[in-house]
């Protein structure tokens, strides 16, 4: 995983794995920020960490080459970005083509970029949410894997809306990773198809929306 900050999504994924609900392993956590709390969370769980200092490289290519080498050295099959505050360049995209996911706190394609909870409130949106998508060369533009919706309430602040969305992020991201790990995701143009499992009653909708909490 790649994270620049507090790492609550990383934690949610680690917790799902520990609970036996996600058959995957976080083999390494990389960060471009030495003091990122995400690194501390990884260390607490015994997951190897790597800090790659972007300032140590003349350009993005060299920096991303180092990232890709570290990811490969740890046998990474899927790169999950969670609060990674840099745009992926061609070097990283080529090294893990079709194998990079990101989580974004809005219902894409609405409100890409930064401060999106504030944007949703100022725009007067009645609903917002979060989106897991494959990463392409744009900013929050890649094919959508899964989304969850939350209401925007009359008295919401940026913080209260962010907290409501974050609770959904922690459900949706492990779910999307599960779909990837089970080989259920197939890219058709910019649409992501999730294959239907053999289990009776399980439909495509159930697959792309994580099950609601009981
Ligand atoms: C999340 O809101 C995520 O959607 C966005 O950055 C935030 C990261 O939070 N890309 P955390 O570091 O996982 O707690």
Short mmCIF file of C-alpha atoms and ligand atoms in Angstrom, two decimals:
data_model
loop_
_atom_site.label_atom_id
_atom_site.label_comp_id
_atom_site.label_asym_id
_atom_site.label_seq_id
_atom_site.Cartn_x
_atom_site.Cartn_y
_atom_site.Cartn_z
CA UNK A 1 0.00 0.00 0.00
CA UNK A 2 1.00 3.60 -0.54
CA UNK A 3 -0.06 6.20 2.02
CA UNK A 4 0.99 9.72 2.94
CA UNK A 5 -1.04 10.27 6.09
CA UNK A 6 -3.00 8.83 8.98
CA UNK A 7 -3.70 5.46 7.35
CA UNK A 8 -7.22 4.70 8.59
CA UNK A 9 -8.00 2.89 5.33
CA UNK A 10 -4.84 0.84 5.72
CA UNK A 11 -6.04 -0.01 9.24
CA UNK A 12 -9.46 -1.06 7.98
CA UNK A 13 -7.82 -3.39 5.46
CA UNK A 14 -5.44 -4.83 8.06
CA UNK A 15 -8.42 -5.38 10.39
CA UNK A 16 -10.42 -7.21 7.70
CA UNK A 17 -7.45 -9.46 7.01
CA UNK A 18 -6.95 -10.13 10.74
CA UNK A 19 -10.65 -10.96 11.10
CA UNK A 20 -10.36 -13.55 8.33
CA UNK A 21 -12.76 -11.68 6.05
CA UNK A 22 -10.20 -10.71 3.42
CA UNK A 23 -7.92 -13.35 1.95
CA UNK A 24 -5.01 -11.06 1.15
CA UNK A 25 -1.82 -9.80 2.75
CA UNK A 26 -0.36 -6.33 3.04
CA UNK A 27 3.25 -7.16 2.22
CA UNK A 28 4.66 -3.63 2.49
CA UNK A 29 3.53 -0.07 3.22
CA UNK A 30 5.35 2.68 1.38
CA UNK A 31 5.18 6.37 2.10
CA UNK A 32 6.55 9.60 0.71
CA UNK A 33 6.20 11.13 4.21
CA UNK A 34 8.66 9.95 6.86
CA UNK A 35 6.32 10.65 9.77
CA UNK A 36 3.12 9.29 8.22
CA UNK A 37 1.03 7.56 10.88
CA UNK A 38 0.25 4.89 8.28
CA UNK A 39 3.86 3.68 8.67
CA UNK A 40 3.39 3.43 12.43
CA UNK A 41 0.20 1.41 11.97
CA UNK A 42 2.06 -0.96 9.64
CA UNK A 43 4.94 -1.39 12.10
CA UNK A 44 2.48 -2.21 14.90
CA UNK A 45 1.12 -5.06 12.77
CA UNK A 46 4.56 -6.28 11.75
CA UNK A 47 4.19 -5.14 8.14
CA UNK A 48 7.46 -3.95 6.54
CA UNK A 49 7.60 -0.22 5.81
CA UNK A 50 9.59 1.80 3.31
CA UNK A 51 9.97 5.56 3.24
CA UNK A 52 10.95 6.84 -0.18
CA UNK A 53 11.96 10.49 -0.04
CA UNK A 54 10.90 12.25 -3.26
CA UNK A 55 13.48 14.97 -2.51
CA UNK A 56 16.22 12.39 -2.93
CA UNK A 57 15.56 12.18 -6.68
CA UNK A 58 16.09 14.59 -9.54
CA UNK A 59 12.62 13.86 -10.93
CA UNK A 60 9.46 11.84 -10.64
CA UNK A 61 10.78 9.04 -12.83
CA UNK A 62 13.63 8.13 -10.49
CA UNK A 63 11.38 8.42 -7.45
CA UNK A 64 8.74 6.15 -8.97
CA UNK A 65 11.38 3.69 -10.14
CA UNK A 66 12.40 3.30 -6.50
CA UNK A 67 8.78 2.84 -5.47
CA UNK A 68 8.27 0.19 -8.16
CA UNK A 69 11.45 -1.66 -7.15
CA UNK A 70 10.39 -1.74 -3.51
CA UNK A 71 6.91 -2.92 -4.44
CA UNK A 72 8.30 -5.68 -6.67
CA UNK A 73 10.84 -6.71 -4.03
CA UNK A 74 7.91 -7.35 -1.67
CA UNK A 75 5.98 -9.39 -4.22
CA UNK A 76 3.18 -6.84 -4.53
CA UNK A 77 0.42 -7.86 -6.95
CA UNK A 78 -1.96 -4.98 -6.29
CA UNK A 79 -0.95 -1.45 -5.30
CA UNK A 80 -3.61 0.13 -3.09
CA UNK A 81 -3.32 3.90 -2.69
CA UNK A 82 -4.91 5.25 0.47
CA UNK A 83 -4.39 8.92 1.13
CA UNK A 84 -1.33 8.94 -1.13
CA UNK A 85 -1.04 12.61 -1.96
CA UNK A 86 0.78 12.39 -5.28
CA UNK A 87 -0.42 11.83 -8.81
CA UNK A 88 0.93 8.56 -10.26
CA UNK A 89 3.26 9.17 -13.17
CA UNK A 90 3.94 6.99 -16.20
CA UNK A 91 6.74 5.01 -14.48
CA UNK A 92 4.53 3.66 -11.69
CA UNK A 93 1.53 3.24 -13.98
CA UNK A 94 3.57 1.18 -16.44
CA UNK A 95 5.13 -0.96 -13.70
CA UNK A 96 1.69 -1.92 -12.31
CA UNK A 97 -0.63 -1.46 -15.29
CA UNK A 98 -4.23 -2.27 -14.31
CA UNK A 99 -3.09 -3.15 -10.80
CA UNK A 100 -3.35 0.16 -8.94
CA UNK A 101 -6.46 1.08 -6.94
CA UNK A 102 -7.29 4.34 -5.19
CA UNK A 103 -10.03 5.45 -2.82
CA UNK A 104 -11.53 8.90 -3.18
CA UNK A 105 -14.02 10.57 -0.82
CA UNK A 106 -16.68 11.58 -3.34
CA UNK A 107 -19.00 9.93 -5.81
CA UNK A 108 -16.83 10.20 -8.90
CA UNK A 109 -16.96 11.64 -11.47
CA UNK A 110 -18.32 14.40 -9.21
CA UNK A 111 -15.73 16.31 -7.23
CA UNK A 112 -12.31 14.96 -8.18
CA UNK A 113 -9.22 16.53 -6.59
CA UNK A 114 -8.86 18.02 -3.14
CA UNK A 115 -11.23 19.32 -0.41
CA UNK A 116 -14.03 17.35 -1.97
CA UNK A 117 -16.28 17.18 1.09
CA UNK A 118 -16.29 20.99 1.20
CA UNK A 119 -17.01 21.05 -2.53
CA UNK A 120 -19.97 18.69 -2.10
CA UNK A 121 -21.46 20.88 0.67
CA UNK A 122 -20.87 24.16 -1.18
CA UNK A 123 -22.37 22.69 -4.33
CA UNK A 124 -25.52 21.74 -2.45
CA UNK A 125 -25.24 18.03 -3.23
CA UNK A 126 -27.81 15.94 -1.32
CA UNK A 127 -25.69 12.83 -1.46
CA UNK A 128 -22.00 12.13 -1.52
CA UNK A 129 -19.92 9.06 -0.78
CA UNK A 130 -16.74 7.35 -1.79
CA UNK A 131 -15.34 5.62 -4.84
CA UNK A 132 -12.72 2.93 -5.34
CA UNK A 133 -11.29 3.18 -8.82
CA UNK A 134 -8.43 1.90 -10.90
CA UNK A 135 -5.76 4.54 -11.31
CA UNK A 136 -5.01 5.98 -14.72
CA UNK A 137 -2.96 8.99 -15.81
CA UNK A 138 -5.63 11.51 -14.76
CA UNK A 139 -6.58 12.78 -11.32
CA UNK A 140 -9.38 10.55 -9.94
CA UNK A 141 -10.50 9.64 -13.46
CA UNK A 142 -9.89 5.88 -13.65
CA UNK A 143 -12.50 3.10 -14.08
CA UNK A 144 -14.86 2.79 -11.11
CA UNK A 145 -14.82 -0.46 -9.12
CA UNK A 146 -17.17 0.24 -6.20
CA UNK A 147 -18.99 3.11 -4.53
CA UNK A 148 -21.01 3.80 -1.41
CA UNK A 149 -23.44 6.66 -0.86
CA UNK A 150 -24.08 8.82 2.19
CA UNK A 151 -26.52 11.72 2.68
CA UNK A 152 -25.26 15.30 2.95
CA UNK A 153 -27.16 16.75 5.90
CA UNK A 154 -28.36 20.35 6.29
CA UNK A 155 -25.97 21.16 9.14
CA UNK A 156 -22.99 19.19 7.88
CA UNK A 157 -19.52 20.63 8.22
CA UNK A 158 -16.59 19.46 6.12
CA UNK A 159 -15.52 17.37 9.14
CA UNK A 160 -18.88 15.74 9.86
CA UNK A 161 -19.36 14.80 6.21
CA UNK A 162 -15.79 13.52 5.94
CA UNK A 163 -16.34 11.31 9.00
CA UNK A 164 -19.58 9.87 7.56
CA UNK A 165 -17.86 9.15 4.24
CA UNK A 166 -14.79 7.67 5.95
CA UNK A 167 -16.93 5.04 7.70
CA UNK A 168 -18.06 3.90 4.25
CA UNK A 169 -14.52 4.00 2.87
CA UNK A 170 -13.53 1.48 5.50
CA UNK A 171 -16.20 -0.93 4.17
CA UNK A 172 -15.81 -0.31 0.47
CA UNK A 173 -12.04 -0.53 0.12
CA UNK A 174 -11.63 -4.00 1.66
CA UNK A 175 -14.61 -5.11 -0.45
CA UNK A 176 -13.02 -3.86 -3.69
CA UNK A 177 -9.71 -5.50 -2.79
CA UNK A 178 -11.55 -8.76 -2.12
CA UNK A 179 -13.09 -8.59 -5.61
CA UNK A 180 -9.67 -7.99 -7.14
CA UNK A 181 -8.04 -10.76 -5.09
CA UNK A 182 -10.74 -13.21 -6.13
CA UNK A 183 -10.12 -12.35 -9.78
CA UNK A 184 -13.66 -11.07 -10.24
CA UNK A 185 -12.82 -7.72 -11.85
CA UNK A 186 -12.56 -7.38 -15.59
CA UNK A 187 -11.92 -4.14 -17.45
CA UNK A 188 -14.07 -3.45 -20.53
CA UNK A 189 -13.08 -0.07 -21.91
CA UNK A 190 -13.56 2.18 -18.92
CA UNK A 191 -16.20 -0.05 -17.32
CA UNK A 192 -15.29 -2.51 -14.62
CA UNK A 193 -17.26 -5.75 -14.82
CA UNK A 194 -17.56 -7.78 -11.64
CA UNK A 195 -18.23 -11.43 -12.39
CA UNK A 196 -21.11 -13.13 -10.63
CA UNK A 197 -20.16 -15.95 -8.28
CA UNK A 198 -21.77 -19.35 -8.55
CA UNK A 199 -23.58 -18.92 -5.21
CA UNK A 200 -27.36 -18.79 -5.73
CA UNK A 201 -28.93 -15.41 -5.16
CA UNK A 202 -25.68 -13.47 -5.41
CA UNK A 203 -26.00 -10.88 -8.13
CA UNK A 204 -23.77 -8.34 -9.76
CA UNK A 205 -25.22 -5.54 -7.62
CA UNK A 206 -24.33 -7.39 -4.45
CA UNK A 207 -20.81 -7.70 -5.74
CA UNK A 208 -20.15 -4.09 -6.53
CA UNK A 209 -21.86 -2.76 -3.40
CA UNK A 210 -20.37 -4.08 -0.17
CA UNK A 211 -22.99 -5.80 1.97
CA UNK A 212 -24.76 -3.40 4.33
CA UNK A 213 -23.86 -3.75 8.00
CA UNK A 214 -26.38 -5.83 9.93
C1 LIG B 1 -9.41 9.28 2.59
O1 LIG B 1 -10.49 10.14 2.78
C2 LIG B 1 -9.27 8.88 1.15
O2 LIG B 1 -10.50 8.78 0.49
C3 LIG B 1 -8.47 10.02 0.57
O3 LIG B 1 -7.54 10.35 1.59
C4 LIG B 1 -8.07 9.98 2.85
C5 LIG B 1 -7.09 9.06 3.47
O4 LIG B 1 -7.44 8.72 4.79
N1 LIG B 1 -7.86 9.65 -0.67
P1 LIG B 1 -6.59 7.67 5.60
O5 LIG B 1 -5.13 8.09 5.53
O6 LIG B 1 -6.80 6.31 4.97
O7 LIG B 1 -7.12 7.73 7.00
#
